[in-house]
Short mmCIF file of C-alpha atoms in Angstrom, two decimals:
data_model
loop_
_atom_site.label_atom_id
_atom_site.label_comp_id
_atom_site.label_asym_id
_atom_site.label_seq_id
_atom_site.Cartn_x
_atom_site.Cartn_y
_atom_site.Cartn_z
CA SER A 1385 -5.13 -69.66 -91.24
CA GLN A 1386 -7.36 -67.81 -93.66
CA GLN A 1387 -4.82 -65.35 -95.21
CA GLY A 1388 -3.25 -65.83 -98.48
CA GLU A 1389 0.37 -67.26 -98.34
CA GLU A 1390 2.76 -66.09 -100.72
CA ASP A 1391 5.34 -68.13 -102.12
CA PRO A 1392 8.51 -67.73 -102.20
CA GLN A 1393 9.14 -65.46 -99.27
CA ALA A 1394 11.87 -63.53 -101.84
CA LEU A 1395 13.09 -63.71 -105.20
CA SER A 1396 15.71 -62.03 -107.08
CA ILE A 1397 16.03 -61.85 -110.79
CA GLN A 1398 17.57 -60.25 -113.49
CA GLU A 1399 16.05 -57.28 -115.25
CA GLY A 1400 14.17 -58.81 -118.37
CA GLU A 1401 13.73 -62.05 -116.95
CA ASN A 1402 10.31 -63.25 -115.82
CA ALA A 1403 9.15 -63.37 -112.31
CA THR A 1404 6.40 -65.86 -111.02
CA MET A 1405 5.16 -65.89 -107.66
CA ASN A 1406 2.54 -68.04 -106.05
CA CYS A 1407 -0.49 -67.65 -103.70
CA SER A 1408 -2.35 -70.25 -101.58
CA TYR A 1409 -5.35 -69.82 -99.67
CA LYS A 1410 -7.74 -71.92 -97.55
CA THR A 1411 -10.84 -70.49 -97.42
CA SER A 1412 -13.58 -70.45 -100.62
CA ILE A 1413 -13.28 -66.97 -102.12
CA ASN A 1414 -15.43 -64.89 -104.56
CA ASN A 1415 -12.34 -63.27 -106.10
CA LEU A 1416 -8.59 -63.11 -105.56
CA GLN A 1417 -6.70 -59.80 -105.74
CA TRP A 1418 -2.80 -59.12 -105.80
CA TYR A 1419 -1.24 -55.83 -104.55
CA ARG A 1420 2.19 -54.60 -104.66
CA GLN A 1421 4.00 -52.67 -102.32
CA ASN A 1422 6.99 -50.53 -103.22
CA SER A 1423 9.56 -50.13 -99.89
CA GLY A 1424 7.57 -48.70 -96.93
CA ARG A 1425 4.85 -47.26 -99.15
CA GLY A 1426 1.04 -47.73 -99.63
CA LEU A 1427 -0.19 -50.92 -101.41
CA VAL A 1428 -1.17 -50.75 -105.26
CA HIS A 1429 -3.90 -52.67 -106.57
CA LEU A 1430 -2.68 -54.67 -109.61
CA ILE A 1431 -5.41 -56.97 -110.71
CA LEU A 1432 -8.47 -58.86 -109.24
CA ILE A 1433 -9.44 -62.14 -110.77
CA ARG A 1434 -12.75 -63.83 -110.33
CA SER A 1435 -13.65 -67.28 -108.92
CA ASN A 1436 -15.01 -68.11 -112.36
CA GLU A 1437 -11.88 -66.85 -114.40
CA ARG A 1438 -8.91 -69.17 -114.79
CA GLU A 1439 -6.29 -66.25 -116.26
CA LYS A 1440 -6.54 -62.49 -116.36
CA HIS A 1441 -3.74 -60.43 -118.20
CA SER A 1442 -3.09 -56.61 -117.34
CA GLY A 1443 0.01 -55.26 -119.30
CA ARG A 1444 3.16 -57.39 -118.52
CA LEU A 1445 0.91 -58.95 -115.64
CA ARG A 1446 -0.56 -62.69 -115.98
CA VAL A 1447 -2.80 -64.09 -112.94
CA THR A 1448 -3.91 -67.81 -113.03
CA LEU A 1449 -6.41 -69.05 -110.69
CA ASP A 1450 -7.21 -72.67 -109.84
CA THR A 1451 -9.83 -72.83 -107.55
CA SER A 1452 -9.54 -76.89 -107.02
CA LYS A 1453 -5.98 -76.23 -105.92
CA LYS A 1454 -7.03 -73.04 -103.91
CA SER A 1455 -3.85 -71.48 -105.57
CA SER A 1456 -3.01 -68.55 -107.76
CA SER A 1457 0.16 -67.36 -109.51
CA LEU A 1458 1.28 -63.89 -110.63
CA LEU A 1459 3.68 -63.73 -113.57
CA ILE A 1460 5.55 -60.69 -114.38
CA THR A 1461 7.19 -60.79 -117.60
CA ALA A 1462 9.95 -58.81 -118.91
CA SER A 1463 10.81 -57.63 -115.33
CA ARG A 1464 12.19 -54.02 -114.78
CA ALA A 1465 13.99 -52.77 -111.75
CA ALA A 1466 11.05 -50.71 -111.06
CA ASP A 1467 8.84 -53.94 -110.39
CA THR A 1468 11.13 -54.22 -107.16
CA ALA A 1469 8.59 -54.63 -104.58
CA SER A 1470 6.66 -56.73 -102.42
CA TYR A 1471 3.57 -58.40 -103.75
CA PHE A 1472 0.54 -59.69 -101.47
CA CYS A 1473 -2.34 -61.67 -102.23
CA PRO A 1474 -4.85 -60.83 -99.57
CA THR A 1475 -8.06 -63.19 -99.08
CA VAL A 1476 -11.28 -61.21 -98.12
CA ASP A 1477 -13.15 -62.31 -95.10
CA TYR A 1478 -16.78 -61.56 -96.04
CA ASN A 1479 -18.03 -62.63 -92.64
CA GLN A 1480 -16.37 -59.75 -91.19
CA GLY A 1481 -17.22 -56.83 -93.57
CA GLY A 1482 -14.79 -57.88 -96.29
CA LYS A 1483 -11.68 -57.20 -94.27
CA LEU A 1484 -8.30 -58.15 -96.46
CA ILE A 1485 -6.25 -60.61 -94.66
CA PHE A 1486 -2.68 -60.74 -95.72
CA GLY A 1487 0.41 -63.01 -95.66
CA GLN A 1488 4.07 -61.71 -95.39
CA GLY A 1489 4.19 -61.35 -99.38
CA THR A 1490 7.02 -62.24 -101.86
CA GLU A 1491 9.52 -59.68 -101.70
CA LEU A 1492 10.95 -59.25 -105.58
CA SER A 1493 14.31 -57.77 -106.21
CA VAL A 1494 14.90 -57.13 -109.95
CA LYS A 1495 18.61 -56.32 -110.53
CA PRO A 1496 19.53 -53.83 -113.48
CA ASP B 893 -9.27 -37.93 -109.23
CA ALA B 894 -7.70 -37.82 -106.25
CA GLY B 895 -6.93 -41.36 -104.75
CA VAL B 896 -6.73 -42.19 -100.89
CA THR B 897 -4.64 -39.26 -99.15
CA GLN B 898 -3.08 -39.89 -95.70
CA SER B 899 -1.68 -37.06 -93.34
CA PRO B 900 0.94 -36.95 -91.81
CA THR B 901 3.36 -39.29 -93.76
CA HIS B 902 5.70 -39.57 -91.10
CA LEU B 903 5.25 -38.88 -87.13
CA ILE B 904 7.38 -39.34 -84.29
CA LYS B 905 5.83 -39.70 -80.89
CA THR B 906 7.02 -40.45 -77.13
CA ARG B 907 5.76 -43.35 -75.44
CA GLY B 908 2.54 -42.52 -73.67
CA GLN B 909 1.30 -39.99 -75.95
CA GLN B 910 -1.58 -39.85 -78.30
CA VAL B 911 -1.80 -39.38 -81.91
CA THR B 912 -4.18 -38.85 -84.53
CA LEU B 913 -4.04 -39.95 -88.30
CA ARG B 914 -6.32 -38.96 -91.10
CA CYS B 915 -7.50 -40.31 -94.17
CA SER B 916 -9.36 -39.14 -97.07
CA PRO B 917 -11.03 -41.67 -99.04
CA LYS B 918 -10.89 -41.91 -102.83
CA SER B 919 -13.64 -40.04 -104.52
CA GLY B 920 -16.80 -41.75 -104.45
CA HIS B 921 -15.81 -44.30 -101.72
CA ASP B 922 -17.72 -44.54 -98.65
CA THR B 923 -15.77 -47.08 -96.57
CA VAL B 924 -12.68 -46.87 -94.74
CA SER B 925 -10.51 -49.20 -93.34
CA TRP B 926 -7.34 -48.95 -91.23
CA TYR B 927 -4.42 -51.47 -91.24
CA GLN B 928 -1.15 -51.74 -89.28
CA GLN B 929 2.02 -52.89 -90.74
CA ALA B 930 4.88 -53.89 -88.91
CA LEU B 931 8.17 -54.09 -90.65
CA GLY B 932 8.56 -57.19 -92.78
CA GLN B 933 4.90 -58.29 -92.26
CA GLY B 934 1.77 -57.83 -93.90
CA PRO B 935 -0.77 -55.41 -93.19
CA GLN B 936 -2.87 -56.24 -90.25
CA PHE B 937 -6.59 -54.97 -90.02
CA ILE B 938 -7.54 -52.54 -87.21
CA PHE B 939 -10.85 -51.52 -88.21
CA GLN B 940 -13.50 -50.56 -90.79
CA TYR B 941 -15.80 -47.56 -90.82
CA TYR B 942 -19.03 -47.21 -92.76
CA GLU B 943 -21.68 -44.80 -92.28
CA GLU B 944 -19.95 -43.12 -89.57
CA GLU B 945 -19.72 -46.32 -87.59
CA GLU B 946 -17.19 -48.96 -86.72
CA ARG B 947 -18.39 -52.04 -88.44
CA GLN B 948 -15.65 -54.30 -87.94
CA ARG B 949 -12.64 -54.63 -85.62
CA GLY B 950 -9.63 -56.60 -85.76
CA ASN B 951 -7.72 -57.86 -82.78
CA PHE B 952 -6.66 -54.51 -81.29
CA PRO B 953 -6.76 -53.33 -77.87
CA ASP B 954 -9.35 -50.38 -76.99
CA ARG B 955 -6.25 -47.78 -77.11
CA PHE B 956 -7.04 -47.85 -80.93
CA SER B 957 -10.07 -45.90 -81.72
CA GLY B 958 -11.42 -43.86 -84.98
CA HIS B 959 -14.02 -41.93 -86.33
CA GLN B 960 -15.53 -41.20 -89.54
CA PHE B 961 -17.20 -38.02 -90.93
CA PRO B 962 -19.77 -37.37 -92.65
CA ASN B 963 -17.80 -36.68 -95.84
CA TYR B 964 -16.31 -40.32 -95.37
CA SER B 965 -12.98 -38.98 -94.28
CA SER B 966 -11.71 -40.84 -91.13
CA GLU B 967 -9.34 -40.56 -88.24
CA LEU B 968 -7.44 -43.00 -86.54
CA ASN B 969 -6.53 -42.60 -82.85
CA VAL B 970 -4.07 -44.31 -80.54
CA ASN B 971 -3.71 -43.70 -76.92
CA ALA B 972 -0.96 -44.41 -74.35
CA LEU B 973 1.59 -45.26 -77.03
CA LEU B 974 3.89 -48.00 -76.77
CA LEU B 975 6.98 -48.92 -78.43
CA GLY B 976 5.46 -51.69 -80.15
CA ASP B 977 2.95 -49.41 -81.84
CA SER B 978 5.70 -48.36 -84.24
CA ALA B 979 4.62 -49.14 -87.66
CA LEU B 980 3.44 -48.08 -90.93
CA TYR B 981 -0.54 -47.13 -90.70
CA LEU B 982 -2.31 -47.63 -93.81
CA CYS B 983 -6.00 -46.25 -94.84
CA ALA B 984 -7.93 -48.16 -97.66
CA SER B 985 -11.13 -46.99 -99.02
CA SER B 986 -13.68 -48.87 -101.01
CA LEU B 987 -17.37 -48.59 -102.29
CA GLY B 988 -19.45 -50.41 -99.51
CA THR B 989 -18.02 -52.88 -97.02
CA LEU B 990 -17.22 -55.49 -98.99
CA ASN B 991 -13.87 -54.40 -100.18
CA THR B 992 -14.05 -55.94 -103.79
CA GLU B 993 -11.34 -53.46 -104.78
CA ALA B 994 -9.72 -51.59 -102.21
CA PHE B 995 -7.60 -48.59 -102.77
CA PHE B 996 -4.54 -47.65 -100.32
CA GLY B 997 -2.94 -44.59 -99.33
CA GLN B 998 0.56 -43.96 -98.80
CA GLY B 999 0.55 -44.67 -95.32
CA THR B 1000 1.85 -42.79 -92.16
CA ARG B 1001 4.97 -43.90 -90.98
CA LEU B 1002 4.81 -43.77 -86.76
CA THR B 1003 7.81 -44.17 -84.63
CA VAL B 1004 7.33 -44.14 -81.08
CA VAL B 1005 10.43 -43.62 -78.94
#
């Protein structure tokens, strides 16, 4: 399939720990984006990494991209209860107007 | 700067009825895409509007239709509602059709009973 696939499907950690989630994709990409979704709410754009970048930081977020392995990872450092959410890495289908193709996401639970 | 706004936030409809959901894009954005998200799943692309025309469509029946107005706002209409249409409907806006960075609204939770 074309979608980005997140792994693991669910992750439970204690507050203060780091959370790492992975994304694999099958198509070539121009960039890869990560989104967060709090329970039943809209998606929040977290970070975009371009295909010629290997690593990008934004606050407590660190994203890596390995285009040779068609994979990306999102690291959240010093996690907080407020980080509890689902995280998605949709791919972009430029042949269809740039539509985003989502996997099922990683459901992160951060326990206080 | 207002982000993407959707209305209503929640809606309950009866099977067979029709519903209209609304979306105002982020200021400066001209493209609106709609997604349906069933519980526990990732969002699924319904269609995209640009320059008041449907540009791309996902695998959804003709019961799903839309419109984009000159001010770039958009409506999603669903006719002959089925129980399976119960979902969170998300609107995303972007500048241009390539969705390099899409901004999502908070969604409309539709329940069909």
